[in-house]
Amino acid sequence: MSETQAVEYESLIDEVSAALDAGDEARLRDLLSDQEPAEIALLLESFPQERRATLWRHTGAEADAETLLHMSQDAAEQLAEDIGIEAIVEAADQLDATEIAELVEVLPEEVTEDLLAAMDSLRREQVEAVLSFAEDTAGRLMHRDTVAVRADATLSVVQRYLARLPDVPDNTDQLMVVTRDKRFVGVLGVLDVLRHPPETLVESVMVTDVETVTPDRSEHEVAIVFRDHDLLSLPVVDDGGILLGRVVAEDVMDILQWETERAILAHAGLDEDEDLFAPIYPAARARALWLGINLLTALLASWVIGLFEATIDRIVALAVLMPIVASMGGIAGSQTLSLAIRGLALGQIAGSNTPWLLKKEVSIGLLNGLLWALIVGLVAGYWFEDVEIGTVIGAALVINMLVAGFSGLLIPLLLKRMKIDPALSGAVILTTVTDVVGFMSFLGLATVFLL
Amino acid sequence: MSETQAVEYESLIDEVSAALDAGDEARLRDLLSDQEPAEIALLLESFPQERRATLWRHTGAEADAETLLHMSQDAAEQLAEDIGIEAIVEAADQLDATEIAELVEVLPEEVTEDLLAAMDSLRREQVEAVLSFAEDTAGRLMHRDTVAVRADATLSVVQRYLARLPDVPDNTDQLMVVTRDKRFVGVLGVLDVLRHPPETLVESVMVTDVETVTPDRSEHEVAIVFRDHDLLSLPVVDDGGILLGRVVAEDVMDILQWETERAILAHAGLDEDEDLFAPIYPAARARALWLGINLLTALLASWVIGLFEATIDRIVALAVLMPIVASMGGIAGSQTLSLAIRGLALGQIAGSNTPWLLKKEVSIGLLNGLLWALIVGLVAGYWFEDVEIGTVIGAALVINMLVAGFSGLLIPLLLKRMKIDPALSGAVILTTVTDVVGFMSFLGLATVFLL
């Protein structure tokens, strides 16, 4: 029994690092021997890429292939290259078809071809069957190795069958009940087999009113079904009612974890495959595009300011104050945007409640706009000893915060309708709007009323 | 068997809304009758607060109490007020001690007191035992109703015991093996009871090398243990080795979901309890503080610009270009910050790899700084037909992006050491740094070299 050491990753990293520096192989093996594949994966990803292949060689052989599945795409791809194709092919031997398909998603194409070529034809067909479903769907996620029984069997037959099976998939909480032609009928809880007399028929204890999904459902939808119905496993059934496999809770926990990572990284224009310890050049390249997109929006804002050069030339205080209007609008808009992104992810925003929501967000923009306009107006008025400048900045602030509330909601709704992920591009578009409107309204009002 | 309708929340919302508008109670009952508590909770949260009490009255009575547990704090609190204390007390009757403690976290204090007063003393003691653990720990999360057996029993005894139990907790995948004095010894998979001969002793099939947690571990740590070890349940054991209860996968999925919501909302200064359909005034108030904090940082940036009023007065092009330097630094910094926040959440950043990481982030800042300095310098030089202005903005950009890489990593590390959540305040502090350094370097260099 091991008291878990989940939060002591940081000290494990330090110890492994020290052992690696000292070349102490015995200590390394000792440190890595009882780590799970997911822990080894995280450990590998906590070292610079050039040290990972060395570390890999010190991990227990059994953990090998599964470890790759827990790594991000960039990291797994690079490691596969460093440790060589033969090692991957060998490691993949312990994986089932679903896991190999997952590996194929992650590995470079050359490696994939070698991997498929090294398999016997039955296994290759199984893997290709998994790959025939689209990425990130239930079909890719499901395991085919379900334990299935017939409705007209007795529980004692089921128990004898289970006892004779050489191997039962991990975390099997329920058995699938199917007809002779594999049509899904219901599920039989493992516990129910134990709790009823042996002569009971499966059909009299099985549950038929259960959730199922078709293989084309997205990972995200599968995760929602698990959460809402407190499931440990979920049968996957095709349109004709034939049982194809089951999705298990452990995979759903991985999906939910990736969703969190995606949420943390998306608004910086990064995806969850970004490797924290990647080498400098590829990492710099991966980030450059997002900086370029941002530069275009910054240049647009500058162009707007440029339209009012003559105004600024006469009243330099405007240059000092103008970032306030843009910045407050940006923050107010991002509050609405973040709530909208969550609401869309949860499925809360429908046609019938959008008008109410829009009214609410615009009203909040107006209320907070008025509040902060008063404060900013007073501060600016005192600072430059000019009531008119205070009035103009206050008015501009109200306009920008109204627009922020409006666009903070409408931008993500429009992006979703255009099938673009609002979590990724919503913030840039919103900032462009609040910058342009902020500078335009403040400098425009100043040009009209102060010159 | 019901083909799941997870993604059709939006259309369900529209249908419920139409039925509610038409006062069609039969249709409402029909729509809501086979929804799970988690689905009803989300549905309620997709309507403005004033309509929720009406909707609540149309939900099936069984779902009631659990529904409250799936709602965000603000929403649950308001609903409790609207439907009245008696309804809550009645609904809570179906909940176990762990769930009531969860409800207590969510409800206003007056309601809690009434709730506890209405219970018999045994139940109240159980609830108070749960509440004695800190919020968001394994102790709060665990369920006490574990099924425990002795190591020296035979499997047939276990099977008879299970058959006689009036009720076995949902999703029981393994039984706890304990000594006479409740000391935790190991776990016995339900499936293993079925797969071994009835005369086998528990001790010969139980697993003793299993993960356990103490009740003081945080929810986040518990979730990590589940993910890394592919668990469906996890025993909670006190320092003396006594079994206290177990955490189940369904609760971990909820935690992971909240972590995603938190990640989406944190950088806009909102928490996951923020209610999208809250009334305007409380929502505006909840957001005002964050706007105020941002105003302070914006005023600081303005003050920096103000230091260079005389410079801007002579070269107005500086006012046009200065937002570019601040904005590019902010974006570059937020890329590093987001990666650091994820790395800290995963436990990837340790003492031994921080220097390498800092070197990497600063180098990326330098590389991308040089790249974009060249481009921005050329654009600015052409635009204002002034090579010197192009040179100055390029130099300022390099400085700001270097600082962005450096502070994007160090700010979250420092915040974590100060026990402040970097996901919440990291972005504001970083933007303050990149704004101040951006304006200071650009206008400062311009003052020295261009005047």
PDB file of N, CA and C in Angstrom, chain A residues 1 4 7 9 14 36 45-46 162 165 168 171 191 195 208 211 217 221 228-230 257 260-261 272 274 276 284 287 294 302 320 327 331 335 339 342 346 348 352-353 360-361 368, chain B residues 1 4 7 9 14 36 45-46 162 165 168 171 191 195 208 211-212 217 221 228-230 260-261 272 274 276 284 287 294 302 320 327 331 335 339 342 346 348 352-353 360-361 368:
ATOM      1  N   MET A   1       0.851  -1.186   0.000  1.00  0.00           N
ATOM      2  CA  MET A   1       0.000   0.000   0.000  1.00  0.00           C
ATOM      3  C   MET A   1       0.890   1.242   0.000  1.00  0.00           C
ATOM      4  N   THR A   4      -0.051   7.919  -1.590  1.00  0.00           N
ATOM      5  CA  THR A   4       0.242   8.474  -2.912  1.00  0.00           C
ATOM      6  C   THR A   4       1.091   9.749  -2.853  1.00  0.00           C
ATOM      7  N   VAL A   7       1.493  15.051  -5.481  1.00  0.00           N
ATOM      8  CA  VAL A   7       1.973  16.432  -5.574  1.00  0.00           C
ATOM      9  C   VAL A   7       3.474  16.533  -5.447  1.00  0.00           C
ATOM     10  N   TYR A   9       5.593  15.513  -7.544  1.00  0.00           N
ATOM     11  CA  TYR A   9       6.253  15.480  -8.842  1.00  0.00           C
ATOM     12  C   TYR A   9       7.473  16.376  -8.863  1.00  0.00           C
ATOM     13  N   ASP A  14      13.343  16.850  -9.400  1.00  0.00           N
ATOM     14  CA  ASP A  14      14.673  17.253  -8.899  1.00  0.00           C
ATOM     15  C   ASP A  14      15.560  16.035  -8.633  1.00  0.00           C
ATOM     16  N   GLU A  36       3.562   5.146 -12.757  1.00  0.00           N
ATOM     17  CA  GLU A  36       2.597   4.771 -13.795  1.00  0.00           C
ATOM     18  C   GLU A  36       2.986   5.434 -15.125  1.00  0.00           C
ATOM     19  N   GLU A  45       8.159  14.920 -19.976  1.00  0.00           N
ATOM     20  CA  GLU A  45       7.822  16.245 -20.501  1.00  0.00           C
ATOM     21  C   GLU A  45       8.307  17.379 -19.592  1.00  0.00           C
ATOM     22  N   SER A  46       8.862  17.032 -18.439  1.00  0.00           N
ATOM     23  CA  SER A  46       9.411  18.047 -17.538  1.00  0.00           C
ATOM     24  C   SER A  46      10.924  18.179 -17.716  1.00  0.00           C
ATOM     25  N   LEU A 162     -17.346 -15.985 -16.882  1.00  0.00           N
ATOM     26  CA  LEU A 162     -16.376 -14.990 -16.409  1.00  0.00           C
ATOM     27  C   LEU A 162     -15.157 -15.674 -15.802  1.00  0.00           C
ATOM     28  N   LEU A 165     -12.854 -16.976 -18.553  1.00  0.00           N
ATOM     29  CA  LEU A 165     -12.197 -16.010 -19.452  1.00  0.00           C
ATOM     30  C   LEU A 165     -10.748 -15.834 -19.019  1.00  0.00           C
ATOM     31  N   VAL A 168     -10.043 -10.353 -18.385  1.00  0.00           N
ATOM     32  CA  VAL A 168     -11.179  -9.435 -18.442  1.00  0.00           C
ATOM     33  C   VAL A 168     -10.613  -8.013 -18.477  1.00  0.00           C
ATOM     34  N   ASN A 171     -11.177  -2.425 -15.211  1.00  0.00           N
ATOM     35  CA  ASN A 171     -12.303  -1.540 -14.936  1.00  0.00           C
ATOM     36  C   ASN A 171     -13.600  -1.947 -15.633  1.00  0.00           C
ATOM     37  N   LEU A 191     -21.935  -6.320 -10.127  1.00  0.00           N
ATOM     38  CA  LEU A 191     -22.422  -6.473  -8.772  1.00  0.00           C
ATOM     39  C   LEU A 191     -23.766  -7.215  -8.733  1.00  0.00           C
ATOM     40  N   ARG A 195     -25.327 -10.381  -6.565  1.00  0.00           N
ATOM     41  CA  ARG A 195     -26.379 -10.108  -5.587  1.00  0.00           C
ATOM     42  C   ARG A 195     -27.690 -10.851  -5.851  1.00  0.00           C
ATOM     43  N   THR A 208     -32.165  -2.080 -19.199  1.00  0.00           N
ATOM     44  CA  THR A 208     -32.267  -1.794 -20.635  1.00  0.00           C
ATOM     45  C   THR A 208     -32.385  -0.303 -20.915  1.00  0.00           C
ATOM     46  N   GLU A 211     -27.991   4.797 -21.257  1.00  0.00           N
ATOM     47  CA  GLU A 211     -27.459   5.694 -22.280  1.00  0.00           C
ATOM     48  C   GLU A 211     -26.531   4.921 -23.207  1.00  0.00           C
ATOM     49  N   ARG A 217     -20.238  10.420 -32.391  1.00  0.00           N
ATOM     50  CA  ARG A 217     -20.320  11.503 -31.413  1.00  0.00           C
ATOM     51  C   ARG A 217     -18.929  11.994 -31.020  1.00  0.00           C
ATOM     52  N   GLU A 221     -18.900  15.491 -26.425  1.00  0.00           N
ATOM     53  CA  GLU A 221     -20.265  15.043 -26.140  1.00  0.00           C
ATOM     54  C   GLU A 221     -20.259  13.796 -25.248  1.00  0.00           C
ATOM     55  N   ASP A 228     -23.065  13.828 -16.780  1.00  0.00           N
ATOM     56  CA  ASP A 228     -24.471  14.017 -16.443  1.00  0.00           C
ATOM     57  C   ASP A 228     -25.093  12.762 -15.858  1.00  0.00           C
ATOM     58  N   HIS A 229     -24.613  11.597 -16.289  1.00  0.00           N
ATOM     59  CA  HIS A 229     -25.262  10.359 -15.861  1.00  0.00           C
ATOM     60  C   HIS A 229     -24.409   9.562 -14.881  1.00  0.00           C
ATOM     61  N   ASP A 230     -23.324  10.147 -14.388  1.00  0.00           N
ATOM     62  CA  ASP A 230     -22.469   9.466 -13.410  1.00  0.00           C
ATOM     63  C   ASP A 230     -22.080   8.061 -13.867  1.00  0.00           C
ATOM     64  N   GLN A 257      -9.242  16.510 -18.748  1.00  0.00           N
ATOM     65  CA  GLN A 257      -7.969  17.131 -18.433  1.00  0.00           C
ATOM     66  C   GLN A 257      -7.452  17.942 -19.634  1.00  0.00           C
ATOM     67  N   THR A 260      -9.169  21.222 -19.955  1.00  0.00           N
ATOM     68  CA  THR A 260      -8.643  22.252 -19.061  1.00  0.00           C
ATOM     69  C   THR A 260      -7.368  22.853 -19.650  1.00  0.00           C
ATOM     70  N   GLU A 261      -6.464  21.989 -20.123  1.00  0.00           N
ATOM     71  CA  GLU A 261      -5.214  22.501 -20.683  1.00  0.00           C
ATOM     72  C   GLU A 261      -5.488  23.397 -21.886  1.00  0.00           C
ATOM     73  N   GLU A 272      -2.928  22.532 -26.876  1.00  0.00           N
ATOM     74  CA  GLU A 272      -2.509  21.734 -25.738  1.00  0.00           C
ATOM     75  C   GLU A 272      -1.333  20.822 -26.077  1.00  0.00           C
ATOM     76  N   GLU A 274       1.419  22.026 -27.244  1.00  0.00           N
ATOM     77  CA  GLU A 274       2.620  22.831 -27.069  1.00  0.00           C
ATOM     78  C   GLU A 274       3.433  22.256 -25.902  1.00  0.00           C
ATOM     79  N   LEU A 276       6.182  22.485 -23.106  1.00  0.00           N
ATOM     80  CA  LEU A 276       6.832  23.514 -22.286  1.00  0.00           C
ATOM     81  C   LEU A 276       8.354  23.433 -22.380  1.00  0.00           C
ATOM     82  N   ALA A 284       9.888  29.018 -30.688  1.00  0.00           N
ATOM     83  CA  ALA A 284       9.784  30.410 -31.140  1.00  0.00           C
ATOM     84  C   ALA A 284       8.959  30.474 -32.422  1.00  0.00           C
ATOM     85  N   ARG A 287       5.231  30.176 -31.875  1.00  0.00           N
ATOM     86  CA  ARG A 287       4.553  31.338 -31.290  1.00  0.00           C
ATOM     87  C   ARG A 287       4.524  32.547 -32.203  1.00  0.00           C
ATOM     88  N   ASN A 294      -1.422  39.357 -34.017  1.00  0.00           N
ATOM     89  CA  ASN A 294      -1.616  40.458 -33.081  1.00  0.00           C
ATOM     90  C   ASN A 294      -1.033  41.755 -33.616  1.00  0.00           C
ATOM     91  N   SER A 302      -3.094  51.512 -34.448  1.00  0.00           N
ATOM     92  CA  SER A 302      -2.193  52.644 -34.697  1.00  0.00           C
ATOM     93  C   SER A 302      -2.692  53.506 -35.851  1.00  0.00           C
ATOM     94  N   VAL A 320      -1.774  60.630 -23.566  1.00  0.00           N
ATOM     95  CA  VAL A 320      -1.545  60.069 -22.237  1.00  0.00           C
ATOM     96  C   VAL A 320      -2.743  59.237 -21.785  1.00  0.00           C
ATOM     97  N   SER A 327      -8.163  49.988 -22.847  1.00  0.00           N
ATOM     98  CA  SER A 327      -7.906  48.918 -21.892  1.00  0.00           C
ATOM     99  C   SER A 327      -9.159  48.522 -21.104  1.00  0.00           C
ATOM    100  N   ILE A 331     -11.043  44.817 -21.078  1.00  0.00           N
ATOM    101  CA  ILE A 331     -11.307  43.994 -19.887  1.00  0.00           C
ATOM    102  C   ILE A 331     -12.797  43.677 -19.774  1.00  0.00           C
ATOM    103  N   GLN A 335     -14.618  39.877 -20.019  1.00  0.00           N
ATOM    104  CA  GLN A 335     -15.496  39.262 -19.013  1.00  0.00           C
ATOM    105  C   GLN A 335     -16.703  38.620 -19.691  1.00  0.00           C
ATOM    106  N   LEU A 339     -17.483  34.377 -20.200  1.00  0.00           N
ATOM    107  CA  LEU A 339     -18.752  33.767 -19.794  1.00  0.00           C
ATOM    108  C   LEU A 339     -19.460  33.137 -20.990  1.00  0.00           C
ATOM    109  N   ARG A 342     -17.726  29.809 -21.949  1.00  0.00           N
ATOM    110  CA  ARG A 342     -18.155  28.723 -21.064  1.00  0.00           C
ATOM    111  C   ARG A 342     -19.584  28.300 -21.387  1.00  0.00           C
ATOM    112  N   LEU A 346     -20.879  24.566 -22.547  1.00  0.00           N
ATOM    113  CA  LEU A 346     -21.853  23.797 -21.779  1.00  0.00           C
ATOM    114  C   LEU A 346     -23.161  23.602 -22.550  1.00  0.00           C
ATOM    115  N   GLN A 348     -25.371  26.141 -23.024  1.00  0.00           N
ATOM    116  CA  GLN A 348     -26.390  26.941 -22.330  1.00  0.00           C
ATOM    117  C   GLN A 348     -27.040  28.015 -23.193  1.00  0.00           C
ATOM    118  N   SER A 352     -33.600  30.948 -27.869  1.00  0.00           N
ATOM    119  CA  SER A 352     -34.623  31.599 -27.053  1.00  0.00           C
ATOM    120  C   SER A 352     -34.059  32.489 -25.953  1.00  0.00           C
ATOM    121  N   ASN A 353     -32.833  32.222 -25.486  1.00  0.00           N
ATOM    122  CA  ASN A 353     -32.328  33.068 -24.403  1.00  0.00           C
ATOM    123  C   ASN A 353     -31.271  34.080 -24.845  1.00  0.00           C
ATOM    124  N   LYS A 360     -28.855  41.809 -21.204  1.00  0.00           N
ATOM    125  CA  LYS A 360     -28.159  41.792 -19.917  1.00  0.00           C
ATOM    126  C   LYS A 360     -26.722  42.300 -20.073  1.00  0.00           C
ATOM    127  N   GLU A 361     -25.983  41.779 -21.043  1.00  0.00           N
ATOM    128  CA  GLU A 361     -24.574  42.140 -21.185  1.00  0.00           C
ATOM    129  C   GLU A 361     -24.401  43.609 -21.580  1.00  0.00           C
ATOM    130  N   ASN A 368     -21.562  49.580 -15.702  1.00  0.00           N
ATOM    131  CA  ASN A 368     -20.162  49.707 -15.320  1.00  0.00           C
ATOM    132  C   ASN A 368     -19.488  50.824 -16.110  1.00  0.00           C
TER     133      ASN A 368
ATOM    134  N   MET B   1     -33.930   1.941 -23.753  1.00  0.00           N
ATOM    135  CA  MET B   1     -32.624   2.391 -24.242  1.00  0.00           C
ATOM    136  C   MET B   1     -32.803   3.737 -24.945  1.00  0.00           C
ATOM    137  N   THR B   4     -28.580   9.009 -26.652  1.00  0.00           N
ATOM    138  CA  THR B   4     -28.390  10.202 -25.833  1.00  0.00           C
ATOM    139  C   THR B   4     -28.531  11.498 -26.629  1.00  0.00           C
ATOM    140  N   VAL B   7     -25.968  16.859 -26.920  1.00  0.00           N
ATOM    141  CA  VAL B   7     -25.705  18.151 -27.552  1.00  0.00           C
ATOM    142  C   VAL B   7     -26.969  18.899 -27.894  1.00  0.00           C
ATOM    143  N   TYR B   9     -29.024  20.156 -25.844  1.00  0.00           N
ATOM    144  CA  TYR B   9     -29.434  21.062 -24.778  1.00  0.00           C
ATOM    145  C   TYR B   9     -30.057  22.320 -25.365  1.00  0.00           C
ATOM    146  N   ASP B  14     -34.842  25.760 -25.901  1.00  0.00           N
ATOM    147  CA  ASP B  14     -35.863  26.452 -26.702  1.00  0.00           C
ATOM    148  C   ASP B  14     -37.254  25.850 -26.486  1.00  0.00           C
ATOM    149  N   GLU B  36     -31.572  13.960 -16.157  1.00  0.00           N
ATOM    150  CA  GLU B  36     -30.784  13.715 -14.943  1.00  0.00           C
ATOM    151  C   GLU B  36     -30.639  15.020 -14.152  1.00  0.00           C
ATOM    152  N   GLU B  45     -29.933  26.798 -15.096  1.00  0.00           N
ATOM    153  CA  GLU B  45     -28.940  27.871 -15.221  1.00  0.00           C
ATOM    154  C   GLU B  45     -28.937  28.508 -16.605  1.00  0.00           C
ATOM    155  N   SER B  46     -29.723  27.965 -17.512  1.00  0.00           N
ATOM    156  CA  SER B  46     -29.833  28.566 -18.845  1.00  0.00           C
ATOM    157  C   SER B  46     -31.051  29.473 -18.960  1.00  0.00           C
ATOM    158  N   LEU B 162     -23.007  -9.746   0.280  1.00  0.00           N
ATOM    159  CA  LEU B 162     -23.453  -8.767  -0.726  1.00  0.00           C
ATOM    160  C   LEU B 162     -24.922  -8.986  -1.090  1.00  0.00           C
ATOM    161  N   LEU B 165     -27.177  -7.528   1.620  1.00  0.00           N
ATOM    162  CA  LEU B 165     -27.168  -6.076   1.853  1.00  0.00           C
ATOM    163  C   LEU B 165     -28.399  -5.460   1.197  1.00  0.00           C
ATOM    164  N   VAL B 168     -26.472  -1.378  -2.046  1.00  0.00           N
ATOM    165  CA  VAL B 168     -25.031  -1.213  -2.275  1.00  0.00           C
ATOM    166  C   VAL B 168     -24.834   0.121  -2.997  1.00  0.00           C
ATOM    167  N   ASN B 171     -22.102   2.435  -8.417  1.00  0.00           N
ATOM    168  CA  ASN B 171     -20.734   2.426  -8.928  1.00  0.00           C
ATOM    169  C   ASN B 171     -19.718   1.838  -7.952  1.00  0.00           C
ATOM    170  N   LEU B 191     -15.294  -7.990  -9.581  1.00  0.00           N
ATOM    171  CA  LEU B 191     -15.128  -8.989 -10.623  1.00  0.00           C
ATOM    172  C   LEU B 191     -14.318 -10.192 -10.125  1.00  0.00           C
ATOM    173  N   ARG B 195     -14.750 -14.313 -10.319  1.00  0.00           N
ATOM    174  CA  ARG B 195     -13.837 -15.081 -11.158  1.00  0.00           C
ATOM    175  C   ARG B 195     -13.026 -16.141 -10.406  1.00  0.00           C
ATOM    176  N   THR B 208      -3.190  -5.461  -2.348  1.00  0.00           N
ATOM    177  CA  THR B 208      -2.777  -4.619  -1.226  1.00  0.00           C
ATOM    178  C   THR B 208      -1.930  -3.447  -1.675  1.00  0.00           C
ATOM    179  N   GLU B 211      -3.268   2.578  -4.366  1.00  0.00           N
ATOM    180  CA  GLU B 211      -3.174   3.980  -3.979  1.00  0.00           C
ATOM    181  C   GLU B 211      -4.213   4.291  -2.919  1.00  0.00           C
ATOM    182  N   THR B 212      -3.849   5.118  -1.955  1.00  0.00           N
ATOM    183  CA  THR B 212      -4.825   5.655  -1.009  1.00  0.00           C
ATOM    184  C   THR B 212      -4.496   7.137  -0.827  1.00  0.00           C
ATOM    185  N   ARG B 217      -5.858  15.741   1.613  1.00  0.00           N
ATOM    186  CA  ARG B 217      -5.393  16.025   0.264  1.00  0.00           C
ATOM    187  C   ARG B 217      -6.414  16.859  -0.495  1.00  0.00           C
ATOM    188  N   GLU B 221      -5.346  17.261  -6.153  1.00  0.00           N
ATOM    189  CA  GLU B 221      -4.414  16.141  -5.999  1.00  0.00           C
ATOM    190  C   GLU B 221      -5.140  14.806  -6.193  1.00  0.00           C
ATOM    191  N   ASP B 228      -3.802   9.469 -13.212  1.00  0.00           N
ATOM    192  CA  ASP B 228      -2.533   8.771 -13.412  1.00  0.00           C
ATOM    193  C   ASP B 228      -2.665   7.271 -13.236  1.00  0.00           C
ATOM    194  N   HIS B 229      -3.575   6.841 -12.375  1.00  0.00           N
ATOM    195  CA  HIS B 229      -3.675   5.416 -12.073  1.00  0.00           C
ATOM    196  C   HIS B 229      -4.920   4.764 -12.666  1.00  0.00           C
ATOM    197  N   ASP B 230      -5.647   5.481 -13.513  1.00  0.00           N
ATOM    198  CA  ASP B 230      -6.847   4.928 -14.152  1.00  0.00           C
ATOM    199  C   ASP B 230      -7.792   4.296 -13.141  1.00  0.00           C
ATOM    200  N   THR B 260     -11.901  23.112 -15.777  1.00  0.00           N
ATOM    201  CA  THR B 260     -11.979  23.706 -17.121  1.00  0.00           C
ATOM    202  C   THR B 260     -12.716  25.043 -17.055  1.00  0.00           C
ATOM    203  N   GLU B 261     -13.849  25.059 -16.350  1.00  0.00           N
ATOM    204  CA  GLU B 261     -14.619  26.301 -16.259  1.00  0.00           C
ATOM    205  C   GLU B 261     -13.796  27.406 -15.597  1.00  0.00           C
ATOM    206  N   GLU B 272     -15.789  30.330 -11.179  1.00  0.00           N
ATOM    207  CA  GLU B 272     -16.685  29.397 -11.861  1.00  0.00           C
ATOM    208  C   GLU B 272     -18.095  29.445 -11.293  1.00  0.00           C
ATOM    209  N   GLU B 274     -19.750  32.209 -11.172  1.00  0.00           N
ATOM    210  CA  GLU B 274     -20.426  33.303 -11.867  1.00  0.00           C
ATOM    211  C   GLU B 274     -21.561  32.727 -12.725  1.00  0.00           C
ATOM    212  N   LEU B 276     -24.202  32.913 -15.638  1.00  0.00           N
ATOM    213  CA  LEU B 276     -24.374  33.610 -16.922  1.00  0.00           C
ATOM    214  C   LEU B 276     -25.722  34.323 -17.006  1.00  0.00           C
ATOM    215  N   ALA B 284     -23.268  43.066 -12.507  1.00  0.00           N
ATOM    216  CA  ALA B 284     -22.447  44.254 -12.751  1.00  0.00           C
ATOM    217  C   ALA B 284     -21.531  44.505 -11.560  1.00  0.00           C
ATOM    218  N   ARG B 287     -18.523  42.214 -11.398  1.00  0.00           N
ATOM    219  CA  ARG B 287     -17.456  42.482 -12.366  1.00  0.00           C
ATOM    220  C   ARG B 287     -16.732  43.786 -12.123  1.00  0.00           C
ATOM    221  N   ASN B 294      -8.065  46.790 -12.932  1.00  0.00           N
ATOM    222  CA  ASN B 294      -7.475  47.078 -14.229  1.00  0.00           C
ATOM    223  C   ASN B 294      -7.290  48.573 -14.449  1.00  0.00           C
ATOM    224  N   SER B 302      -0.667  55.188 -17.979  1.00  0.00           N
ATOM    225  CA  SER B 302      -0.865  56.576 -18.406  1.00  0.00           C
ATOM    226  C   SER B 302       0.134  57.512 -17.729  1.00  0.00           C
ATOM    227  N   VAL B 320       1.234  57.590 -31.925  1.00  0.00           N
ATOM    228  CA  VAL B 320       0.582  56.663 -32.853  1.00  0.00           C
ATOM    229  C   VAL B 320       1.159  55.255 -32.708  1.00  0.00           C
ATOM    230  N   SER B 327       1.492  46.261 -26.789  1.00  0.00           N
ATOM    231  CA  SER B 327       0.634  45.144 -27.164  1.00  0.00           C
ATOM    232  C   SER B 327       1.433  43.885 -27.513  1.00  0.00           C
ATOM    233  N   ILE B 331       1.257  40.212 -25.570  1.00  0.00           N
ATOM    234  CA  ILE B 331       0.933  38.919 -26.201  1.00  0.00           C
ATOM    235  C   ILE B 331       2.063  37.910 -25.953  1.00  0.00           C
ATOM    236  N   GLN B 335       1.826  34.320 -23.739  1.00  0.00           N
ATOM    237  CA  GLN B 335       2.156  32.973 -24.228  1.00  0.00           C
ATOM    238  C   GLN B 335       2.988  32.233 -23.174  1.00  0.00           C
ATOM    239  N   LEU B 339       1.671  28.940 -20.643  1.00  0.00           N
ATOM    240  CA  LEU B 339       2.421  27.685 -20.554  1.00  0.00           C
ATOM    241  C   LEU B 339       2.885  27.436 -19.126  1.00  0.00           C
ATOM    242  N   ARG B 342      -0.091  26.249 -16.949  1.00  0.00           N
ATOM    243  CA  ARG B 342      -0.362  24.828 -17.161  1.00  0.00           C
ATOM    244  C   ARG B 342       0.721  23.981 -16.498  1.00  0.00           C
ATOM    245  N   LEU B 346       0.200  21.127 -13.568  1.00  0.00           N
ATOM    246  CA  LEU B 346       0.574  19.729 -13.746  1.00  0.00           C
ATOM    247  C   LEU B 346       1.706  19.321 -12.807  1.00  0.00           C
ATOM    248  N   GLN B 348       4.912  20.346 -13.302  1.00  0.00           N
ATOM    249  CA  GLN B 348       6.088  20.116 -14.145  1.00  0.00           C
ATOM    250  C   GLN B 348       7.279  21.010 -13.823  1.00  0.00           C
ATOM    251  N   SER B 352      15.004  22.219 -10.285  1.00  0.00           N
ATOM    252  CA  SER B 352      16.098  21.823 -11.169  1.00  0.00           C
ATOM    253  C   SER B 352      15.883  22.231 -12.626  1.00  0.00           C
ATOM    254  N   ASN B 353      14.624  22.414 -13.049  1.00  0.00           N
ATOM    255  CA  ASN B 353      14.455  22.769 -14.461  1.00  0.00           C
ATOM    256  C   ASN B 353      14.069  24.234 -14.694  1.00  0.00           C
ATOM    257  N   LYS B 360      15.222  29.412 -21.794  1.00  0.00           N
ATOM    258  CA  LYS B 360      14.443  29.145 -23.009  1.00  0.00           C
ATOM    259  C   LYS B 360      13.460  30.285 -23.293  1.00  0.00           C
ATOM    260  N   GLU B 361      12.716  30.703 -22.276  1.00  0.00           N
ATOM    261  CA  GLU B 361      11.684  31.719 -22.502  1.00  0.00           C
ATOM    262  C   GLU B 361      12.290  33.066 -22.874  1.00  0.00           C
ATOM    263  N   ASN B 368      11.966  36.160 -31.151  1.00  0.00           N
ATOM    264  CA  ASN B 368      10.755  36.755 -31.724  1.00  0.00           C
ATOM    265  C   ASN B 368      10.820  38.280 -31.644  1.00  0.00           C
TER     266      ASN B 368
END
